[in-house]
Structures are given as C-alpha cells and as structure tokens.
Short mmCIF file of C-alpha atoms in Angstrom, two decimals:
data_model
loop_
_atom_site.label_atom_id
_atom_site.label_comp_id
_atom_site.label_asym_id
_atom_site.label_seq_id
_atom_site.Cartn_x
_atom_site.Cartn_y
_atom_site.Cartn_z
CA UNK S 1 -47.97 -53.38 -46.80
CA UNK S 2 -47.67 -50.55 -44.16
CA UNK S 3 -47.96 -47.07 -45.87
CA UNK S 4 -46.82 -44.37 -43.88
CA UNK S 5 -47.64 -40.37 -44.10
CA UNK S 6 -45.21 -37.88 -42.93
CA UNK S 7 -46.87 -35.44 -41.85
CA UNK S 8 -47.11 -31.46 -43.50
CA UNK S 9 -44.17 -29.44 -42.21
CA UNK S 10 -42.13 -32.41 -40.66
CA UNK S 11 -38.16 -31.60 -40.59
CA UNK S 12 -35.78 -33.75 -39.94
CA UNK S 13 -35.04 -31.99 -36.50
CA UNK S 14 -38.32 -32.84 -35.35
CA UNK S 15 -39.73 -35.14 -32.83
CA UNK S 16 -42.91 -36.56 -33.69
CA UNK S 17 -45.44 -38.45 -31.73
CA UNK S 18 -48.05 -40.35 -33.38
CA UNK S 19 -51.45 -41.67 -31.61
CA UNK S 20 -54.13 -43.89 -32.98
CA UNK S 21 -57.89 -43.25 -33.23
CA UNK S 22 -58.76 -44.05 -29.52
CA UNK S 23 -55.31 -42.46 -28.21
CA UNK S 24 -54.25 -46.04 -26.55
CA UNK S 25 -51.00 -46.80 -28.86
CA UNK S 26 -48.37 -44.54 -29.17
CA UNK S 27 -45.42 -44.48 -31.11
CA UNK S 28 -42.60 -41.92 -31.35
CA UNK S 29 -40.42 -40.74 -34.97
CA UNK S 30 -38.22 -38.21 -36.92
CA UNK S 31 -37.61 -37.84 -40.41
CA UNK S 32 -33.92 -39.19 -41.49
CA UNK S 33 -32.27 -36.49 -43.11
CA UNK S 34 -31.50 -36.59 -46.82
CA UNK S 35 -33.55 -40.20 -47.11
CA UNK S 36 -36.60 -39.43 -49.63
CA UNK S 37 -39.00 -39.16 -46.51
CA UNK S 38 -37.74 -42.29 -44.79
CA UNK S 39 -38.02 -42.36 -40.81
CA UNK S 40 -37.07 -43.71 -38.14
CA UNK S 41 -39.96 -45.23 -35.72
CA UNK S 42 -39.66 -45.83 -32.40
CA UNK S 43 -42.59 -48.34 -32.04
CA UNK S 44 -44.10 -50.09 -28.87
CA UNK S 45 -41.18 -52.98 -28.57
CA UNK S 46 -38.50 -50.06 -28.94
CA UNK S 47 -40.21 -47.87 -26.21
CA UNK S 48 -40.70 -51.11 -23.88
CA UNK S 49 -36.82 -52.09 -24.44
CA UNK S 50 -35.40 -48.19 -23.89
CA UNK S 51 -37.44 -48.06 -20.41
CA UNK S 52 -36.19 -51.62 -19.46
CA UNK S 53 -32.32 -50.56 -20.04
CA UNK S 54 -32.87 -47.20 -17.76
CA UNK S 55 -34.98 -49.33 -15.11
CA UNK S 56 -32.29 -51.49 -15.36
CA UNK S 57 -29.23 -49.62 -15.36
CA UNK S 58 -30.86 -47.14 -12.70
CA UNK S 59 -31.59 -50.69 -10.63
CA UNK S 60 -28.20 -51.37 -10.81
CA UNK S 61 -27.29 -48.19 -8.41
CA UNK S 62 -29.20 -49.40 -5.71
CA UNK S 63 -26.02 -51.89 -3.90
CA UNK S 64 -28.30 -51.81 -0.61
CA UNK S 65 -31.36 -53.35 -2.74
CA UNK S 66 -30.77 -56.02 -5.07
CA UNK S 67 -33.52 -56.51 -7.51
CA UNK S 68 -34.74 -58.37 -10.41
CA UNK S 69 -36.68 -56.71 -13.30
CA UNK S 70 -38.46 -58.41 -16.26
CA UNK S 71 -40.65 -57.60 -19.06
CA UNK S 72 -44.50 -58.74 -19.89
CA UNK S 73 -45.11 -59.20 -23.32
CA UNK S 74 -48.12 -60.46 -25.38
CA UNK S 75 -47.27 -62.85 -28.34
CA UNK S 76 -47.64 -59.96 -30.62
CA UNK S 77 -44.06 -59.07 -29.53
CA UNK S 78 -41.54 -58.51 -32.12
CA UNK S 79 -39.31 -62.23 -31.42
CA UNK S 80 -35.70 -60.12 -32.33
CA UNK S 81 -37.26 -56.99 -29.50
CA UNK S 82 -37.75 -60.57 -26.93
CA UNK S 83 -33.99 -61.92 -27.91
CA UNK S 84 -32.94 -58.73 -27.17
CA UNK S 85 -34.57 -58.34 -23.45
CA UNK S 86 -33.89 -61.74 -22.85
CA UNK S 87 -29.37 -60.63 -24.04
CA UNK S 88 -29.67 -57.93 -21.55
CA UNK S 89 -30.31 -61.03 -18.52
CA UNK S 90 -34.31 -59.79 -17.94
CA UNK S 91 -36.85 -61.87 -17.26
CA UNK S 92 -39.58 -62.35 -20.39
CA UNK S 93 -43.32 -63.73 -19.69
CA UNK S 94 -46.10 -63.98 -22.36
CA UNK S 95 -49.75 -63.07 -21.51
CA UNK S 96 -52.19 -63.11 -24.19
CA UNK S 97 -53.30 -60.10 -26.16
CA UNK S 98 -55.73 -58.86 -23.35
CA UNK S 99 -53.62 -59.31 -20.17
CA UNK S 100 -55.22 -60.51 -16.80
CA UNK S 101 -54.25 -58.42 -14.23
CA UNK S 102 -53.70 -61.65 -12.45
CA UNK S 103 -51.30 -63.04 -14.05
CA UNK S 104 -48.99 -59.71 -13.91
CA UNK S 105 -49.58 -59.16 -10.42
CA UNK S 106 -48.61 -62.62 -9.43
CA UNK S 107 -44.81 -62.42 -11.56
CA UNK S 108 -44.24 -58.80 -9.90
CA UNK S 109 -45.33 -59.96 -6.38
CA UNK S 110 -42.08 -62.57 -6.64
CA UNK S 111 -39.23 -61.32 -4.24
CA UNK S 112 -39.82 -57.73 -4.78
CA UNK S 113 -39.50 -56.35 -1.17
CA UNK S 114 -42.08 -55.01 0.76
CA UNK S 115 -43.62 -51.29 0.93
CA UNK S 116 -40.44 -49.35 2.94
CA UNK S 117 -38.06 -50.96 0.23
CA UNK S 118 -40.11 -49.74 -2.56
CA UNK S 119 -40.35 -45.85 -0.73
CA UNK S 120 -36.14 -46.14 -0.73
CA UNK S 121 -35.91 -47.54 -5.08
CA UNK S 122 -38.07 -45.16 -6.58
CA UNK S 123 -37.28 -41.95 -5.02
CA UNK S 124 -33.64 -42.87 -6.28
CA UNK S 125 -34.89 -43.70 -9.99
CA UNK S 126 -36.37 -40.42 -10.35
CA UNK S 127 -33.20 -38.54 -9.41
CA UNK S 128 -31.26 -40.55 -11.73
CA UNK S 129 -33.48 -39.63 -15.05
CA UNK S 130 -31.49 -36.32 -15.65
CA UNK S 131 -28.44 -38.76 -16.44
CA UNK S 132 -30.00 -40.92 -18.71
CA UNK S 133 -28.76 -41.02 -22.29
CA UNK S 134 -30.53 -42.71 -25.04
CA UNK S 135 -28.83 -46.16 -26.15
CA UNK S 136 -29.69 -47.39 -29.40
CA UNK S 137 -31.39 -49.59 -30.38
CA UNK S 138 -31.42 -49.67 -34.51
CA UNK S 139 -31.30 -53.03 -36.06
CA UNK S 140 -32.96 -54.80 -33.22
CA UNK S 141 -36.29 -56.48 -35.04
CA UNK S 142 -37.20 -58.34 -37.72
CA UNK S 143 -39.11 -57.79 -40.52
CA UNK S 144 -42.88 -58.81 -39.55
CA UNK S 145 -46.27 -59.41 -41.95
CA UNK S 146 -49.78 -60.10 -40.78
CA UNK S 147 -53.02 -61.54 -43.15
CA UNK S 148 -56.65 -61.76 -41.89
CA UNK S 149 -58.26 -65.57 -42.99
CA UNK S 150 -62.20 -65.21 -43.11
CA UNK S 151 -63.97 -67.96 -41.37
CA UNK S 152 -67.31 -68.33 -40.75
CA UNK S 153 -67.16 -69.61 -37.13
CA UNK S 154 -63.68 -68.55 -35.64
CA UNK S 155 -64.27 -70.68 -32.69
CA UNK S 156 -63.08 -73.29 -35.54
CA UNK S 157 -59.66 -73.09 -34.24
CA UNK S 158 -58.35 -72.84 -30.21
CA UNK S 159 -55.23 -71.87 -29.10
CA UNK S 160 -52.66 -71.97 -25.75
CA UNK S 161 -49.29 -70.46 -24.30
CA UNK S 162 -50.48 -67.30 -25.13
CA UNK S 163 -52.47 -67.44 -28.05
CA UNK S 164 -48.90 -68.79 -29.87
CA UNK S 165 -49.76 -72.38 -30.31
CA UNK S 166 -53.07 -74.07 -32.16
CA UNK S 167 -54.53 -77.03 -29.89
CA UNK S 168 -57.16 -77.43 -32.23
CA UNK S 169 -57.04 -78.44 -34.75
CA UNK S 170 -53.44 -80.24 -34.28
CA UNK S 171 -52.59 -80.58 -38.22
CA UNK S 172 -53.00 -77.02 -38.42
CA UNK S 173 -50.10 -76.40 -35.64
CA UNK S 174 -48.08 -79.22 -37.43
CA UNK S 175 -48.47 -77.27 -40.73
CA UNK S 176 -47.42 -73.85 -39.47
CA UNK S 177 -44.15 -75.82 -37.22
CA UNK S 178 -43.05 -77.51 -40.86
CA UNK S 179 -43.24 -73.61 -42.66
CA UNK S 180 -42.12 -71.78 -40.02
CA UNK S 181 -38.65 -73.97 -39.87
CA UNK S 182 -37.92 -73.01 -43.80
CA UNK S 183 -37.12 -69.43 -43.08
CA UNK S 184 -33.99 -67.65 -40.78
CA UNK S 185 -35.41 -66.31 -37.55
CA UNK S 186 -39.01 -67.73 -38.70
CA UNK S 187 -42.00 -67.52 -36.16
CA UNK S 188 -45.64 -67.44 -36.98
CA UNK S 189 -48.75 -67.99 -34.64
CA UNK S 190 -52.83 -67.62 -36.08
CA UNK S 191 -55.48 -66.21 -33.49
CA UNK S 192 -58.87 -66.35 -33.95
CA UNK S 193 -60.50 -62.66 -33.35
CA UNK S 194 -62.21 -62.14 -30.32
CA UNK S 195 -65.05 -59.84 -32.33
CA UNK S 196 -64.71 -60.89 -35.90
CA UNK S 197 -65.29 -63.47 -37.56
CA UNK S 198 -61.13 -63.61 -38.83
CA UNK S 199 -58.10 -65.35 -37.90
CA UNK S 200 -55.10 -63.44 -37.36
CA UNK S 201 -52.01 -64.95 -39.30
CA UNK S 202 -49.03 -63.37 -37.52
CA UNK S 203 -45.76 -64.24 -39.63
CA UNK S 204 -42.06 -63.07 -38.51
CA UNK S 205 -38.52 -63.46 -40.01
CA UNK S 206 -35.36 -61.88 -41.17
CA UNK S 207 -36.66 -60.19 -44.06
CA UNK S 208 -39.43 -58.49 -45.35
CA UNK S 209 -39.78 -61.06 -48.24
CA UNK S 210 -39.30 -63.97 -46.26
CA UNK S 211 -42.39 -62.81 -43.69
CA UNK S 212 -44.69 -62.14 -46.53
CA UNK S 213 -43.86 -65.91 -47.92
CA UNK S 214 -44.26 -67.66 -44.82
CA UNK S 215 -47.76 -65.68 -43.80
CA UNK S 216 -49.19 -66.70 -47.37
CA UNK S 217 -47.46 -70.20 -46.91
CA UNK S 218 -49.73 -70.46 -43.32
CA UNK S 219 -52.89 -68.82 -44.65
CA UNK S 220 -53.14 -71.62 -47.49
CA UNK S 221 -52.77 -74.08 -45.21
CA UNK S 222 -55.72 -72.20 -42.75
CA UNK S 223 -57.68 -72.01 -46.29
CA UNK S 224 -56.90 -75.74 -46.74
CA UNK S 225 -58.05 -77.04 -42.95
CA UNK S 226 -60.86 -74.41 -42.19
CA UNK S 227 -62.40 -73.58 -45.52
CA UNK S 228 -61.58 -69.84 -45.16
CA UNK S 229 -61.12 -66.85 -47.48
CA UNK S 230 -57.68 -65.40 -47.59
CA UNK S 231 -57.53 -61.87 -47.63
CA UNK S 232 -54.77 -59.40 -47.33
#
C-alpha cells in the first residue's frame, strides 16, 4: 500500500516536485481538481518516456544526421512504460539496478557519429525546446506491488538478465513462470538485497488486485523453497 500526503496549501494549479531523503529520486505532481485529493504523478518511467518523445521528435529535424535513440532501463521498469518505448520504434536495454557505466557506454558508442556531428545535434535540440508541448502520457502503466521475504542468507538465491530471472535455485524460477502466466500483463522477478538480508518480490499486472495476488502467490512459494518470513 502506497500512502500519499498532499502537501499543506497544495491547489490544484500547482506544480509540485517531490524529492526523497538523499535528493536522488525525483518525481513531479498536481492535485486533480474536484477529486477528494487525488493526483496525478509524474513518476521516474513517465519523466524517462516524456524526454525520449522530445529527443526523439527533436532527432527527427536533423535530415542531414540520421540517428538512433534508445532507452536504458533497470528491471525495476514499469513493463506497460517499456511497451510503450519499445511502440514509439526506440531501442530498450536492461542493466541491473546499479548500472555499470560499461555497459551504457558501450550501447551509446554504437553508430553515433563522431565529436563534429555531435557539436551540429545538440546545438539544434536546445533551440527546439521552446516548441515543445507536453504529450500525454495517462494510462500508460500498470498497476505494480512489491513484498520484502526475510532470509537469513540472501546469497540463497542468484539471479541473471538483469536481476529478472532466478538461476538458482531453478524450481524457484519455474514457480514464479507458472504464477506469473495466470494474470493479464503479469510479470514478476525476486532480487536478493545487496545490504539486507531480504529478497525483493517485484510483482506487475493490469490491476492493482491482480499485482497484490501474484506478489503473495511468489512470496509463498520463496517461503516454501528458502524457508523465509514473508513480510509486507
């Protein structure tokens, strides 16, 4: 359950920013008008598809340059925010939650041009940002739930592409493939904490309901395998 705080004087006119404790997340919202405090967040997969469309549609000026863009996303993702990137013709690659520098540098360095190009694109973008209208981007992602499974040694379970897939141990990934297929737009992944010792039960699908039923569905079958304490 995600409870959320408007804060004193909001109006619906207002934009609001929002930062966590260490000021390294950021999300953006306004208050809908006449809604009983409801808002409307612009959270990091909205921000990350609204600077993709003007990269993209500022890209698209540039006749004497053609150039590819894509996206870098960690498996934390919202899926529908991926589908949607992916709809638009960009290019979508998974790092893990911690991203090696490596691995980004090495997907940007393909066919990109060299310096003098780059001089001639971005001048160009910048001129073009007065132009730029908002698209929207409502509707776009699914509903999403995430549990925490105690375990006493987290190195219990290993994972690969990304942190999205359980090599060990393989009935685990077998049990999470045979829940995750019972539910519309169903995806769910467990990651063992780098710092605690808790596994991560990441469950997405089309509604709110249908997350919170296949997260519990995963973390019985974590409690069942590892011997952990499920925990909300």
């Amino acid at each position: 359950m995600v409870y959320i705080l408007i804060p004193s004087g909001t109006w619906p006119h207002f934009r609001c920013a929002s930062l966590d404790g260490d000021a390294d997340r950021l999300i953006f919202f306004r208050l809908i008008p006449n809604s009983n405090n409801k808002i409307e967040l612009v959270d990091g997969d909205k921000i990350l598809s609204l600077f993709a469309i003007f990269i993209q549609e500022q890209l698209s000026l540039l006749e004497e340059l053609p150039a590819r863009l894509g996206v870098v996303q960690t498996a934390y993702a919202n899926g529908a925010a991926t589908d949607y990137l992916r709809n638009l013709g960009l290019e979508v690659i998974f790092t893990t939650n911690k991203p090696s520098s490596r691995r980004c540098t090495e997907w940007v360095a393909f066919g990109r041009g060299n310096t003098s190009q780059q001089r001639m694109v971005f001048p160009k973008m910048v001129r073009s940002i007065p132009r730029f209208a908002k698209p929207s981007t409502q509707g776009m992602l699914l509903s999403l739930f995430i549990k925490f499974a105690e375990l006493q040694y987290r190195t219990a379970i290993v994972t690969a592409d990304a942190e999205t897939r359980v090599v060990k141990p393989a009935a685990l990934q077998e049990l999470i493939d045979t829940e995750t297929a019972k539910y519309t737009h169903g995806r769910c992944f467990v990651r063992p904490s780098g710092t605690e010792d808790v596994v991560r039960i990441y469950a997405e699908a089309a509604t709110q309901d249908s997350a919170d039923s296949l997260a519990n569905s995963v973390a019985q079958h974590v409690n069942h395998i590892l011997g952990s304490d499920i925990k909300t």
